[in-house]
mmCIF file of C-alpha atoms in Angstrom:
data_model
loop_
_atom_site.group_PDB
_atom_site.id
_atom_site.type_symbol
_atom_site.label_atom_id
_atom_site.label_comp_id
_atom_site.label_asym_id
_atom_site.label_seq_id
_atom_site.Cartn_x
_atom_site.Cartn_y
_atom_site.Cartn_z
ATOM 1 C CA UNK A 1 8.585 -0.713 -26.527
ATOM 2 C CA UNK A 2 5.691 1.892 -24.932
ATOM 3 C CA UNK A 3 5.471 1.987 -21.166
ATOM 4 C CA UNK A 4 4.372 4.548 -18.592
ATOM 5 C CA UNK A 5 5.538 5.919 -15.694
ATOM 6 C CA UNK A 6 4.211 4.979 -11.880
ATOM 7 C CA UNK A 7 4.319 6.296 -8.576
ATOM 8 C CA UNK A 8 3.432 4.794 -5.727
ATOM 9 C CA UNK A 9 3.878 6.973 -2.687
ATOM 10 C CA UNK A 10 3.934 5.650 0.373
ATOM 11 C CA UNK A 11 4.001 7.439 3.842
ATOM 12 C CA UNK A 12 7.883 6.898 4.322
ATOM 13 C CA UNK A 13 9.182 5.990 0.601
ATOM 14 C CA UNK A 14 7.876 6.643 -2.754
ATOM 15 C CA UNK A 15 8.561 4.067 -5.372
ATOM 16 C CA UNK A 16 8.235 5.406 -9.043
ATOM 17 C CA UNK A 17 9.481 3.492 -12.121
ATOM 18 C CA UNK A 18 8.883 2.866 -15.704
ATOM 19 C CA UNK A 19 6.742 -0.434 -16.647
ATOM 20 C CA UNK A 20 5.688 -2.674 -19.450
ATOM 21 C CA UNK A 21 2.407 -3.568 -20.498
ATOM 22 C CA UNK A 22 3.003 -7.072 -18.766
ATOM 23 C CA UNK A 23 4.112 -5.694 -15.870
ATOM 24 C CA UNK A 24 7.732 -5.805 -17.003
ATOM 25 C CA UNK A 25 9.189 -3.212 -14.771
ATOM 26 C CA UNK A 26 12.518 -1.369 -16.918
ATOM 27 C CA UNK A 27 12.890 1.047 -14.095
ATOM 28 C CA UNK A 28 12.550 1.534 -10.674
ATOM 29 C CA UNK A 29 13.784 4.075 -7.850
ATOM 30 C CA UNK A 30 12.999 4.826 -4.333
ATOM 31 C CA UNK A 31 12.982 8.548 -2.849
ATOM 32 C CA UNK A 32 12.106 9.787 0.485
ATOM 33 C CA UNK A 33 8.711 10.844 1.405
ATOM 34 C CA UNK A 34 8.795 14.381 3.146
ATOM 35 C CA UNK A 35 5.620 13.693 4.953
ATOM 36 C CA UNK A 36 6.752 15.224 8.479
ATOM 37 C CA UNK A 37 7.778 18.999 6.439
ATOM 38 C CA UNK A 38 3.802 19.250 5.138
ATOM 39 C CA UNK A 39 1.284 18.162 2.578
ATOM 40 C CA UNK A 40 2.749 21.161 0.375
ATOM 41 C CA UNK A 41 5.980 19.385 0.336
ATOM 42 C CA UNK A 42 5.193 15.819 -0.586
ATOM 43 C CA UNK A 43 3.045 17.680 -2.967
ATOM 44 C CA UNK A 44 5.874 18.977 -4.840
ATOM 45 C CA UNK A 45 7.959 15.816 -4.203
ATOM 46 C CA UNK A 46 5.666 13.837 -5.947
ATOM 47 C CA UNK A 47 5.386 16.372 -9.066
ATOM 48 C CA UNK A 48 9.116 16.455 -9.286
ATOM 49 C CA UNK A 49 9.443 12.766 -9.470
ATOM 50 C CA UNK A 50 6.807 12.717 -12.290
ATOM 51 C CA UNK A 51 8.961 15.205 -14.234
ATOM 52 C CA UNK A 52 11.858 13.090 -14.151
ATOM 53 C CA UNK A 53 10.373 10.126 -15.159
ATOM 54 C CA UNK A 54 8.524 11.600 -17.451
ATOM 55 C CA UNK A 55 11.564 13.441 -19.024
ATOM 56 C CA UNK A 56 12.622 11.724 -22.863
ATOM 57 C CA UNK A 57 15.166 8.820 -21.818
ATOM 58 C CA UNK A 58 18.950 9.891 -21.266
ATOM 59 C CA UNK A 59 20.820 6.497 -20.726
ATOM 60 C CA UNK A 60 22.307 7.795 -17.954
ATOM 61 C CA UNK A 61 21.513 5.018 -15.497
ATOM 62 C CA UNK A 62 20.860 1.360 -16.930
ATOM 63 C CA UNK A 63 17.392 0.341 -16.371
ATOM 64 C CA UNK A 64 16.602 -2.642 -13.999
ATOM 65 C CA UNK A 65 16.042 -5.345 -15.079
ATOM 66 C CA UNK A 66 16.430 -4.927 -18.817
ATOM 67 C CA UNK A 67 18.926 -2.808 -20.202
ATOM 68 C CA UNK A 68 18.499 -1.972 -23.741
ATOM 69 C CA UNK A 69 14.657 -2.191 -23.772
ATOM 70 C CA UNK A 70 14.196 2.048 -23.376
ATOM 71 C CA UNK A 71 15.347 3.669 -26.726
ATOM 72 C CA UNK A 72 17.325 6.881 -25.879
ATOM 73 C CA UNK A 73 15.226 9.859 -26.259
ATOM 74 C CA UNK A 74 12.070 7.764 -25.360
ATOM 75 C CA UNK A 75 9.082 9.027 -23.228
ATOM 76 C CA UNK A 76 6.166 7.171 -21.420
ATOM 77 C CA UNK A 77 2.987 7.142 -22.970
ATOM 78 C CA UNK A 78 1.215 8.087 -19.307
ATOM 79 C CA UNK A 79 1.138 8.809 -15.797
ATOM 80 C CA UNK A 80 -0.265 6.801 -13.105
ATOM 81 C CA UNK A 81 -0.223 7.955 -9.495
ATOM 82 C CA UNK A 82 -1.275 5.932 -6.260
ATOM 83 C CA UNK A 83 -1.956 7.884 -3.406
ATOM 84 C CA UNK A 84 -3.290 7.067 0.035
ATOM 85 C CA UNK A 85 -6.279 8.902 1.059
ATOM 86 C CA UNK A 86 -9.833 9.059 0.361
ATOM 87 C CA UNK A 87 -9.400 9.460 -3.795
ATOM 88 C CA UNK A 88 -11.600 10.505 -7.027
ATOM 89 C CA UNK A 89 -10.406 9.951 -10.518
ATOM 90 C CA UNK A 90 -9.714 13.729 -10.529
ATOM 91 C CA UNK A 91 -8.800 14.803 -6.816
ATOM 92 C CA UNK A 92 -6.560 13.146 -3.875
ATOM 93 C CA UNK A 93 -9.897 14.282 -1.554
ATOM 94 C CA UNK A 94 -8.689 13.982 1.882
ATOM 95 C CA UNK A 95 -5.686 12.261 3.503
ATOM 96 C CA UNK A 96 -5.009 11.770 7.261
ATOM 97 C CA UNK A 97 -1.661 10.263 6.837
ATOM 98 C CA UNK A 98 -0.485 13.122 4.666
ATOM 99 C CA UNK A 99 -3.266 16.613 5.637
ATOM 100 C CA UNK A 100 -4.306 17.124 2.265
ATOM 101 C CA UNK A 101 -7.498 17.761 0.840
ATOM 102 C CA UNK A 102 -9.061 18.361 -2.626
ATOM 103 C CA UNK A 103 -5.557 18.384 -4.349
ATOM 104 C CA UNK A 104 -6.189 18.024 -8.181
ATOM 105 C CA UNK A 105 -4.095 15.376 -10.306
ATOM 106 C CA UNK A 106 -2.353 17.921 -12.297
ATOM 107 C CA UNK A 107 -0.907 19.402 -9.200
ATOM 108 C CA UNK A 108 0.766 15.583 -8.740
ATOM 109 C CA UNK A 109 2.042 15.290 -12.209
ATOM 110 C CA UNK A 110 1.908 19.045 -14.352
ATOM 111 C CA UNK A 111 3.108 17.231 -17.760
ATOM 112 C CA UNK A 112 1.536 17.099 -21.124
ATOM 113 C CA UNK A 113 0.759 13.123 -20.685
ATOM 114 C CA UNK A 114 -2.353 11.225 -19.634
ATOM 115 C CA UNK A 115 -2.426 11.100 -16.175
ATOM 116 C CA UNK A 116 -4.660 9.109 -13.602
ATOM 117 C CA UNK A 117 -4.769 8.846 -10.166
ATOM 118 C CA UNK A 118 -6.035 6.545 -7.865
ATOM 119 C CA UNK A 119 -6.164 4.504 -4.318
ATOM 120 C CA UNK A 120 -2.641 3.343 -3.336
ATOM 121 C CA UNK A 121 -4.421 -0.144 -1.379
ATOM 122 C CA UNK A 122 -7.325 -0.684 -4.279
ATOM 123 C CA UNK A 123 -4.394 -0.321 -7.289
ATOM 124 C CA UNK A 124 -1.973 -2.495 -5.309
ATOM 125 C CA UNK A 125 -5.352 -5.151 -5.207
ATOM 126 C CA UNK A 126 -5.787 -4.223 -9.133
ATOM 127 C CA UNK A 127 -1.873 -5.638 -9.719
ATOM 128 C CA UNK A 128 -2.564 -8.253 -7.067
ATOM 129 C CA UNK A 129 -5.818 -9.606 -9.402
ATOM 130 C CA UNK A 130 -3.719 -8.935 -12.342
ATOM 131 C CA UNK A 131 -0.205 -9.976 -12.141
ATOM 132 C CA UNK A 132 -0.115 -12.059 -8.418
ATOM 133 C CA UNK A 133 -3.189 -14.537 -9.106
ATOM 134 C CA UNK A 134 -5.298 -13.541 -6.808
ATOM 135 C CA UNK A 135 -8.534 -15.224 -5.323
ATOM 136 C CA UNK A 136 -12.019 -14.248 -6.486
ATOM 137 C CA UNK A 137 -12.953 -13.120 -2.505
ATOM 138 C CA UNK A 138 -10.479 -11.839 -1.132
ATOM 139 C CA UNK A 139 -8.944 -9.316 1.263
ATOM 140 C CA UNK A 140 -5.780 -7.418 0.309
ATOM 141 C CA UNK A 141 -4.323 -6.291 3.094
ATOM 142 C CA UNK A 142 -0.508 -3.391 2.826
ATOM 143 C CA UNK A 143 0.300 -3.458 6.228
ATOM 144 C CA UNK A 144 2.971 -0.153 6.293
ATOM 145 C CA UNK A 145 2.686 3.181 8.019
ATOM 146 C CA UNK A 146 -0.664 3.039 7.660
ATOM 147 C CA UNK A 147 -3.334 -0.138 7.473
ATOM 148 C CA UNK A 148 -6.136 -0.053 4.678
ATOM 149 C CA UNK A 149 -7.837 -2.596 2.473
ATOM 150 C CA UNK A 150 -8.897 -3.375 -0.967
ATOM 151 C CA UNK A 151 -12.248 -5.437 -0.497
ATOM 152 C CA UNK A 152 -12.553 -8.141 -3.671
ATOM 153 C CA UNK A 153 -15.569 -9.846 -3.732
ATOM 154 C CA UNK A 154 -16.300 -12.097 -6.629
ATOM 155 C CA UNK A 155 -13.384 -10.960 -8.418
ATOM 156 C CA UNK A 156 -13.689 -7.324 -8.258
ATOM 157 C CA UNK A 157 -12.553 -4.583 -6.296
ATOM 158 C CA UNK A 158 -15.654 -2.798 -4.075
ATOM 159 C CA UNK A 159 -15.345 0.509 -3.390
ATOM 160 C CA UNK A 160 -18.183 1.617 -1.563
ATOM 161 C CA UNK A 161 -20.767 4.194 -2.197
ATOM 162 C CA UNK A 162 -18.381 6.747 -1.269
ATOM 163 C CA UNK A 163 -14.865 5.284 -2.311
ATOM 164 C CA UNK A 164 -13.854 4.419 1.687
ATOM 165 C CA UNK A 165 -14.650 0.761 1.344
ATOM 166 C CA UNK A 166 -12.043 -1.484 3.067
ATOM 167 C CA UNK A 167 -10.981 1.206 5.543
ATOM 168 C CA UNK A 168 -9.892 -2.049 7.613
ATOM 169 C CA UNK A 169 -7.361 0.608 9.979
ATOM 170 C CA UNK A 170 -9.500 1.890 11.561
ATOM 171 C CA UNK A 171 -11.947 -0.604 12.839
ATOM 172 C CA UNK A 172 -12.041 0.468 16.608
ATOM 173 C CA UNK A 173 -10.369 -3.244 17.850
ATOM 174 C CA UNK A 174 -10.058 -2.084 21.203
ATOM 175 C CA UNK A 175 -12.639 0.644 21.394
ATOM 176 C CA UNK A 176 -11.348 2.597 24.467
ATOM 177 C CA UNK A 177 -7.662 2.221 23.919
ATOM 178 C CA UNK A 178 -4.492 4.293 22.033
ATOM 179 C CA UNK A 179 -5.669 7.089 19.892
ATOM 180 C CA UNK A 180 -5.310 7.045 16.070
ATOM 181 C CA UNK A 181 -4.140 9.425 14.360
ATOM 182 C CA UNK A 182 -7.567 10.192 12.139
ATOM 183 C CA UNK A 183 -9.140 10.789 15.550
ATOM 184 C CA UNK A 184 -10.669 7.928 16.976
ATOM 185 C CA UNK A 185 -9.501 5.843 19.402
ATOM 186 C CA UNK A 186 -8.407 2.246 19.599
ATOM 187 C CA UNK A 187 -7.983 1.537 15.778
ATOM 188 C CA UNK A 188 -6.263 -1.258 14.204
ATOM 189 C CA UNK A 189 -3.756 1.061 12.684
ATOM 190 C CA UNK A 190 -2.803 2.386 16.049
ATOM 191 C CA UNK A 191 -1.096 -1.150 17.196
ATOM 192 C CA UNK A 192 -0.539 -3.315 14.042
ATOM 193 C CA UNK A 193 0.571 -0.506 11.554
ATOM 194 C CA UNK A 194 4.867 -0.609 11.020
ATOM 195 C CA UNK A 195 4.649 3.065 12.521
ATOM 196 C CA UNK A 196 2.744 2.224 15.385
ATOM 197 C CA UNK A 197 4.546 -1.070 16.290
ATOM 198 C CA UNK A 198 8.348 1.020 15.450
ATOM 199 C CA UNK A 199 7.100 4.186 17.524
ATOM 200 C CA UNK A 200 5.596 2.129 20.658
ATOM 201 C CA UNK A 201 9.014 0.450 20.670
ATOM 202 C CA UNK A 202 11.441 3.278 20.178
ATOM 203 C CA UNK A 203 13.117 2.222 17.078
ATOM 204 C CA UNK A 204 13.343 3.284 13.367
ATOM 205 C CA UNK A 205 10.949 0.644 11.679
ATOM 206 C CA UNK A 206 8.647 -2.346 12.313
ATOM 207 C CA UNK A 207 11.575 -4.799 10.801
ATOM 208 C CA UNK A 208 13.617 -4.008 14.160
ATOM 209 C CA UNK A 209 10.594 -4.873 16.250
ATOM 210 C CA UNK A 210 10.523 -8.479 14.732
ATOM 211 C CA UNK A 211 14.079 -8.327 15.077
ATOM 212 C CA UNK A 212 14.566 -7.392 18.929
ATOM 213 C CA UNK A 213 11.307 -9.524 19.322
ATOM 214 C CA UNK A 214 13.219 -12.774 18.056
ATOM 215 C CA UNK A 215 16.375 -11.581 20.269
ATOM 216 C CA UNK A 216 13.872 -12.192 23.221
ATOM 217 C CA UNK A 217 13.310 -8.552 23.943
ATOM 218 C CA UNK A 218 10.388 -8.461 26.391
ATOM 219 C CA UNK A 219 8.835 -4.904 25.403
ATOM 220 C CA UNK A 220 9.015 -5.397 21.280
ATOM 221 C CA UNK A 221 7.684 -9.338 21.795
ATOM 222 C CA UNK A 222 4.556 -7.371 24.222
ATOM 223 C CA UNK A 223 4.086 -4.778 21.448
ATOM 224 C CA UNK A 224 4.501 -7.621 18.152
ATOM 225 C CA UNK A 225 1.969 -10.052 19.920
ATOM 226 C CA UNK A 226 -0.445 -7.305 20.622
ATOM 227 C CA UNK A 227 -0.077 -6.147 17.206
ATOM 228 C CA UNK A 228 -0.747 -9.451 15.960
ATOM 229 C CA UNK A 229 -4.016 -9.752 18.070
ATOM 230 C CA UNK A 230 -5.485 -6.669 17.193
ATOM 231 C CA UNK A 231 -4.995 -8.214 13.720
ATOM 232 C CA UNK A 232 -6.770 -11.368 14.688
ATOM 233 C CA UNK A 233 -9.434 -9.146 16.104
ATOM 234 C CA UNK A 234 -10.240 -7.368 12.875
ATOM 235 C CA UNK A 235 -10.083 -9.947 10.059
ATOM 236 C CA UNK A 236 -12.333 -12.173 12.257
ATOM 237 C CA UNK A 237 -14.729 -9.893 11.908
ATOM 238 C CA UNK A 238 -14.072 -8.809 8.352
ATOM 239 C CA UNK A 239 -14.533 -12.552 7.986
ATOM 240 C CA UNK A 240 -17.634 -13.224 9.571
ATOM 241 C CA UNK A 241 -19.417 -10.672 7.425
ATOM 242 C CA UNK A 242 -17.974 -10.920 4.040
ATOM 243 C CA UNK A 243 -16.462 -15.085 3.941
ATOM 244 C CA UNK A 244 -13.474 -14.092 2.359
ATOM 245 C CA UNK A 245 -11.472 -17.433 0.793
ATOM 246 C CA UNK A 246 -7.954 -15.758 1.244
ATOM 247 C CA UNK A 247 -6.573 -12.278 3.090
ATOM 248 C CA UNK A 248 -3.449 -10.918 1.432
ATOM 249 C CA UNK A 249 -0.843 -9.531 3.430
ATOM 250 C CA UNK A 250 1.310 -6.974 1.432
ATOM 251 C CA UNK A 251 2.968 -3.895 2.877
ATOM 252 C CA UNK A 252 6.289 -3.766 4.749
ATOM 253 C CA UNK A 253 5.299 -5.299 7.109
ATOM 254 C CA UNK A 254 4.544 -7.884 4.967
ATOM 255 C CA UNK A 255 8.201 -8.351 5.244
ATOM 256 C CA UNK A 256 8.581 -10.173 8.719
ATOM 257 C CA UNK A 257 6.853 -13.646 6.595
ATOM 258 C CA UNK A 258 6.591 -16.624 9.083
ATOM 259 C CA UNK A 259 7.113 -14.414 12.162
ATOM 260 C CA UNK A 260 3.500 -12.712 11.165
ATOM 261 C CA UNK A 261 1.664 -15.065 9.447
ATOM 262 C CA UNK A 262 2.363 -18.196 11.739
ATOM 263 C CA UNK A 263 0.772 -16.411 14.697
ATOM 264 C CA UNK A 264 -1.759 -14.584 13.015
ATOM 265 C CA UNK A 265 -3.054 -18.020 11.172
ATOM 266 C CA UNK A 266 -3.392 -19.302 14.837
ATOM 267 C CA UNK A 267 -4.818 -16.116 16.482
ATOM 268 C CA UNK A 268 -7.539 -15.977 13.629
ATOM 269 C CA UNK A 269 -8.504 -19.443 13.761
ATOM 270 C CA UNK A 270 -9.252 -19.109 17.464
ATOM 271 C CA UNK A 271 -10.998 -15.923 17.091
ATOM 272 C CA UNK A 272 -13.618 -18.655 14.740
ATOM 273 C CA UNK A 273 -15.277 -20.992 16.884
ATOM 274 C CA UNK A 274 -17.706 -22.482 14.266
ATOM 275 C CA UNK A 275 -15.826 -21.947 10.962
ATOM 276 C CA UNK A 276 -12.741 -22.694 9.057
ATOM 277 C CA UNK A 277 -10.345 -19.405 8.941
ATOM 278 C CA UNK A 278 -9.367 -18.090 4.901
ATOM 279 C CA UNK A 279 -5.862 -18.919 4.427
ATOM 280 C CA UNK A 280 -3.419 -16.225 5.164
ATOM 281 C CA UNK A 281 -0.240 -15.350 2.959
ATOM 282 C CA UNK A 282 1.835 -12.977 2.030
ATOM 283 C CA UNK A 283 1.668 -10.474 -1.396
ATOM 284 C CA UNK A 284 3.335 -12.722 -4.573
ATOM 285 C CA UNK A 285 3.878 -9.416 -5.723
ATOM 286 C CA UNK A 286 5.601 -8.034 -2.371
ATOM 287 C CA UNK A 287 6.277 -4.201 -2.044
ATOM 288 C CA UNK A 288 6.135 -3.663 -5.465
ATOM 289 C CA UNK A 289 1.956 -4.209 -5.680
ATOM 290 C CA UNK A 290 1.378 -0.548 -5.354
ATOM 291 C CA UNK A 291 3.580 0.552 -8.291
ATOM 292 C CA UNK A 292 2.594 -2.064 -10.250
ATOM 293 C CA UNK A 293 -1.071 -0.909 -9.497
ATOM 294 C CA UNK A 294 -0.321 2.370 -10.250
ATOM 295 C CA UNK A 295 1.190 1.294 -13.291
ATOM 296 C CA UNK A 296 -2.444 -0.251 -14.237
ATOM 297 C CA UNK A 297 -3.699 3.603 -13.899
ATOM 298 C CA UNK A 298 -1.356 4.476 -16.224
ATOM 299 C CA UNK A 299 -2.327 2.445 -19.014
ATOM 300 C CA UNK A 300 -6.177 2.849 -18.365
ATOM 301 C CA UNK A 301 -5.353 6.802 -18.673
ATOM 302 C CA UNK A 302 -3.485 5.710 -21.924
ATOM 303 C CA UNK A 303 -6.440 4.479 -23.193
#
């Protein structure tokens, strides 16, 4: 069986695994992201978790979810790296969530394999199209410790004329309100993103916001319904200009189901006074899009 090795790396976990052609993933583990000790570090992070999964195949650990389906002594045929950021085939160019810029692929993954690299959001709307049966216009939209989009219309990912198409976090939804972190103020990432929504609560991640929110707590239900409209806020615009038929939640946050989508269906809808809202859903694919996506760099490096 040939496969390659993914990374997905997100600003709090990065997922990296071994996959099949059809998606089939034989491998899979989560390490932390050391985004708070510097770029320099997740740098190396990243590089190191390439090595090992690159490295020819010990048996030491079964695979998940089908042991017996890596020969011992195997190796991936490529590498395929998602990465948040503004991002060329051959450079992570700039990334706010993590302070790097113009950091070559090689200095992700030094190994003597095919590597690519690419947008975490646009290769987690690559799997979407490819593995979750995705819509022909749609939105994709990872809501995790940061916001983005990948913008599909008719079928194809858009990436703009300078690759920061679908940049949906930081649409100024209130335009004189909580700074952002890339500078401006009153961006969508700055009240619907998990960190925003855990930090403006106190606690460790969104999940406990939904949680304490559900308990009745009145400061996380204040912080989850504003979150929810600055959503509302957003996609109706996103809507009004490009008609999307479906927006994709995926992400984390992703994660709280009815006690996002319900609300946001409603606040949408109201937000359109003259025109049906796209249906809202959830990822099929969940939080593994992005590695799956990466895993679709892998085999396009592969050739």
């Amino acid at each position: 069986m040939t496969y390659v090795a993914a990374i997905d790396v997100g600003g709090t976990t990065m997922k990296g695994g071994l996959v099949a052609r059809d998606g089939t993933i034989l491998h899979l583990e989560h390490r932390p992201t050391p985004r708070a000790e510097g770029p320099e570090r997740v740098i190396a992070a990243i590089s190191r978790f390439a090595a090992d999964l690159t490295r020819p195949w010990a048996g030491s650990s079964a695979p998940s979810p089908g042991p017996g389906d890596l020969a011992e002594g195997a190796r991936p045929v490529a590498v395929g790296l998602a990465v948040p950021g503004l991002v060329s085939p051959t450079h992570a160019v700039f990334s706010a969530a993590f302070g790097w810029r113009d950091v070559p692929a090689a200095a992700f993954a030094d190994v003597d394999l095919p590597v690519a690299l690419g947008h975490d959001v646009r290769s987690a709307g690559e799997a979407e199209l490819a593995y979750g049966g995705g819509e022909a216009h749609v939105l994709y939209l990872p809501i995790g410790t940061g916001i983005a989009g990948a913008v599909v219309p008719s079928g194809a990912l858009y990436g703009g004329a300078g690759g920061w198409a679908g940049q949906i976090g930081h649409v100024p939804v209130w335009p004189d309100g909580l700074a952002c972190g890339c500078g401006q103020a009153g961006c969508l990432a700055a009240y619907a993103s998990g960190s925003a929504v855990a930090a403006r609560c106190g606690v460790p991640g969104a999940e406990d916001v939904v949680r304490l929110a559900a308990q009745g707590d009145a400061r996380a239900t204040a912080v989850w319904a504003e979150a929810v409209e600055a959503l509302a806020l957003a996609l109706a615009t996103y809507t009004l200009v490009l008609d999307p038929a479906a927006v994709v939640i995926g992400g984390g946050v992703s994660q709280a189901g009815d006690a996002l989508v319900v609300p946001l269906r409603e606040r949408l809808a109201a937000r359109l006074a003259f025109r049906p809202a796209p249906d809202v859903r959830t990822s099929r694919l969940g939080p593994l899009a992005g590695l799956l996506g990466a895993a679709l760099l892998g085999w396009t490096a592969q050739g």
